[in-house]
XYZ file of C-alpha atoms in Angstrom:
227
model
C -0.013 0.042 -0.067
C 1.216 3.558 -0.850
C 0.188 6.017 1.874
C -0.667 9.661 1.057
C 2.241 11.039 3.065
C 5.326 13.471 2.349
C 8.985 13.209 2.404
C 10.984 12.743 5.643
C 14.025 14.364 7.101
C 16.379 11.530 8.094
C 18.227 13.729 10.428
C 15.240 13.768 12.901
C 13.562 10.449 12.258
C 11.091 10.400 15.253
C 9.959 13.950 14.960
C 9.874 13.835 11.204
C 7.496 10.785 11.002
C 5.264 12.349 13.639
C 5.108 15.544 11.792
C 4.374 13.798 8.458
C 1.600 11.752 9.856
C 0.248 14.758 11.802
C 0.021 16.737 8.540
C -1.587 13.841 6.620
C -4.318 13.754 9.368
C -4.739 17.578 9.393
C -4.766 17.882 5.552
C -7.371 15.064 5.342
C -5.029 12.768 3.282
C -5.954 9.930 5.776
C -9.658 9.241 6.068
C -11.687 7.817 8.874
C -11.034 4.107 9.462
C -7.997 4.094 7.206
C -5.662 1.365 8.509
C -1.912 2.098 8.989
C 0.751 -0.650 8.872
C 3.946 0.066 10.538
C 6.094 -1.966 8.375
C 4.537 -0.685 5.255
C 4.916 2.908 6.313
C 8.629 2.448 7.517
C 9.448 0.801 4.074
C 7.853 3.608 2.197
C 9.654 6.499 4.069
C 12.912 4.337 4.202
C 13.261 4.125 8.074
C 13.264 1.384 10.679
C 10.020 0.498 12.300
C 11.016 2.142 15.551
C 10.452 5.845 14.632
C 7.225 4.918 12.836
C 6.063 2.990 15.910
C 6.965 5.751 18.254
C 5.140 8.424 16.202
C 2.063 6.225 16.159
C 2.135 5.708 19.838
C 2.284 9.543 20.306
C -0.552 10.070 17.950
C -2.479 7.433 19.815
C -1.893 9.137 23.072
C -3.365 12.327 21.455
C -6.386 10.256 20.209
C -5.478 11.082 16.635
C -5.059 7.294 15.980
C -6.604 4.178 17.554
C -4.630 1.078 18.410
C -7.386 -1.545 18.063
C -4.651 -4.179 18.494
C -0.946 -3.911 17.940
C -1.519 -4.785 14.267
C -4.667 -2.900 13.715
C -4.065 0.794 13.844
C -6.742 3.123 12.457
C -7.880 6.531 11.916
C -10.654 7.113 14.336
C -14.250 7.437 13.118
C -15.590 10.198 15.413
C -18.896 9.624 17.220
C -21.540 12.455 17.009
C -20.717 13.463 20.730
C -16.983 13.468 20.014
C -17.459 15.725 16.976
C -19.703 18.052 18.812
C -17.133 18.469 21.671
C -14.412 19.116 19.155
C -16.594 21.609 17.259
C -17.377 23.464 20.541
C -13.639 23.758 21.337
C -12.848 24.911 17.855
C -15.525 27.537 17.960
C -14.128 28.875 21.103
C -10.347 28.572 20.385
C -10.360 29.556 16.656
C -12.719 32.414 17.515
C -10.300 33.604 20.243
C -7.443 33.343 17.801
C -9.167 35.386 15.115
C -9.991 37.969 17.848
C -6.463 38.397 18.845
C -4.973 38.167 15.345
C -6.931 41.138 14.203
C -4.878 43.525 16.277
C -1.604 42.038 15.024
C -2.368 42.132 11.246
C 0.469 43.240 8.908
C 0.349 43.747 5.156
C 2.426 40.676 4.763
C 0.057 38.539 6.919
C -2.916 39.848 5.076
C -1.299 39.091 1.676
C -0.693 35.468 2.850
C -4.299 34.974 3.774
C -5.479 36.698 0.472
C -3.272 34.394 -1.563
C -4.594 31.314 0.291
C -8.204 32.332 -0.562
C -7.280 33.007 -4.224
C -5.665 29.724 -4.639
C -8.623 27.971 -2.792
C -11.069 29.547 -5.168
C -9.005 28.324 -8.086
C -8.734 24.837 -6.610
C -12.591 24.689 -6.289
C -13.101 25.988 -9.741
C -10.625 23.274 -10.988
C -12.529 20.622 -8.916
C -9.053 19.902 -7.261
C -10.451 18.564 -3.941
C -7.081 17.627 -2.598
C -5.731 21.108 -3.000
C -8.901 22.650 -1.630
C -8.713 20.553 1.486
C -5.122 21.471 2.025
C -5.734 25.161 1.486
C -8.860 25.187 3.700
C -6.844 23.656 6.662
C -3.953 25.910 5.930
C -6.109 28.964 6.268
C -7.385 27.927 9.755
C -3.970 27.099 10.991
C -2.437 30.252 9.562
C -5.187 32.329 11.287
C -4.495 30.706 14.474
C -0.644 31.206 14.293
C -1.207 34.910 13.544
C -2.528 35.334 17.048
C 0.975 34.871 18.288
C -0.193 32.635 20.950
C 1.839 29.335 20.609
C -0.312 27.247 22.966
C -3.527 28.200 21.302
C -2.146 27.417 17.875
C -0.944 23.980 19.187
C -4.361 23.076 20.742
C -6.069 24.164 17.535
C -3.798 21.943 15.420
C -4.391 19.057 17.692
C -8.159 19.432 17.141
C -7.543 19.487 13.367
C -5.809 16.182 13.683
C -9.046 14.843 15.024
C -11.426 16.511 12.489
C -9.228 16.657 9.242
C -10.078 13.123 8.137
C -13.806 13.858 8.629
C -13.565 17.176 6.823
C -11.964 15.572 3.904
C -14.705 12.937 3.911
C -17.588 15.466 3.884
C -15.826 18.196 1.899
C -17.198 17.065 -1.509
C -20.595 17.761 -0.222
C -20.074 21.288 0.757
C -21.291 24.080 -1.620
C -18.800 26.316 -3.035
C -20.235 29.168 -1.115
C -20.076 27.367 2.103
C -16.432 26.304 1.546
C -14.832 29.741 1.134
C -17.422 32.497 1.692
C -16.609 32.919 5.365
C -12.858 33.004 4.748
C -13.323 36.040 2.700
C -15.511 37.578 5.444
C -12.575 36.903 7.802
C -10.142 38.566 5.605
C -12.293 41.618 5.221
C -12.669 41.885 9.021
C -8.951 41.531 9.496
C -8.216 44.348 6.909
C -10.331 46.578 9.250
C -8.711 45.134 12.411
C -12.248 44.324 13.503
C -11.568 41.422 15.921
C -15.294 40.739 16.770
C -16.238 40.594 13.023
C -13.343 38.118 12.470
C -14.134 36.022 15.441
C -17.779 35.763 14.316
C -16.922 34.961 10.664
C -14.500 31.990 11.495
C -17.049 30.684 14.055
C -19.766 30.715 11.419
C -17.311 28.929 9.086
C -16.925 26.165 11.546
C -20.548 25.981 12.324
C -22.097 26.149 8.841
C -20.208 22.883 7.896
C -21.130 20.913 10.980
C -24.503 19.724 9.844
C -22.859 17.882 6.782
C -20.215 16.228 8.900
C -22.727 15.166 11.531
C -24.800 13.600 8.727
C -21.773 11.660 7.661
C -21.082 10.386 11.310
C -24.841 9.505 11.778
C -25.003 7.534 8.465
C -21.773 5.594 9.549
C -23.241 4.909 13.093
C -26.468 3.643 11.391
C -24.501 1.402 9.044
C -22.502 0.017 12.102
C -25.719 -0.879 13.954
C -27.119 -2.564 10.885
C -23.888 -4.686 10.160
């Protein structure tokens, strides 16, 4: 099996494998219930099994992966309750990040967000789902980083590890307007350094997509009951 992962820096094997898998989860390159095999991953990236196992154990501690058995490692399928909890935390934390970021905007930061939105719109027009997913998550993480609050950014990244696979699963069912409209509203508010408006826009972005993702979860739960 060929996993949808990037390249690895062999100078820092443990942290590089962790970072690589973390990014794959955040960007939605791994989907709910995908199975990871340590030896196959190690062979693909050209390492021993030890750094891969260590990275997987760390991600399991963070609840980004599930060790059903030592040989059955899966991307978790969130329950409705788990998703709602994560959504609640994202609304609070990402909203707080946008509020603080508004006061710290620079022309360079605004240009970076503007470029992301432009590229995302092009990806949507090109029906390039992979690029649209990557750019969507990058927008949220960039905005968090622009608050200059490292712990907040770390927490938001951890939540995205849990939701990235689900977002990828549901993203094709989002309307174009839903997928990007609120990002444009965030940028407009940040240009005015209006923290309250930026906070509201990013919170609405999170909330507007939640019904689609909850429908995916409930469908999977119903299928599991019928199996």
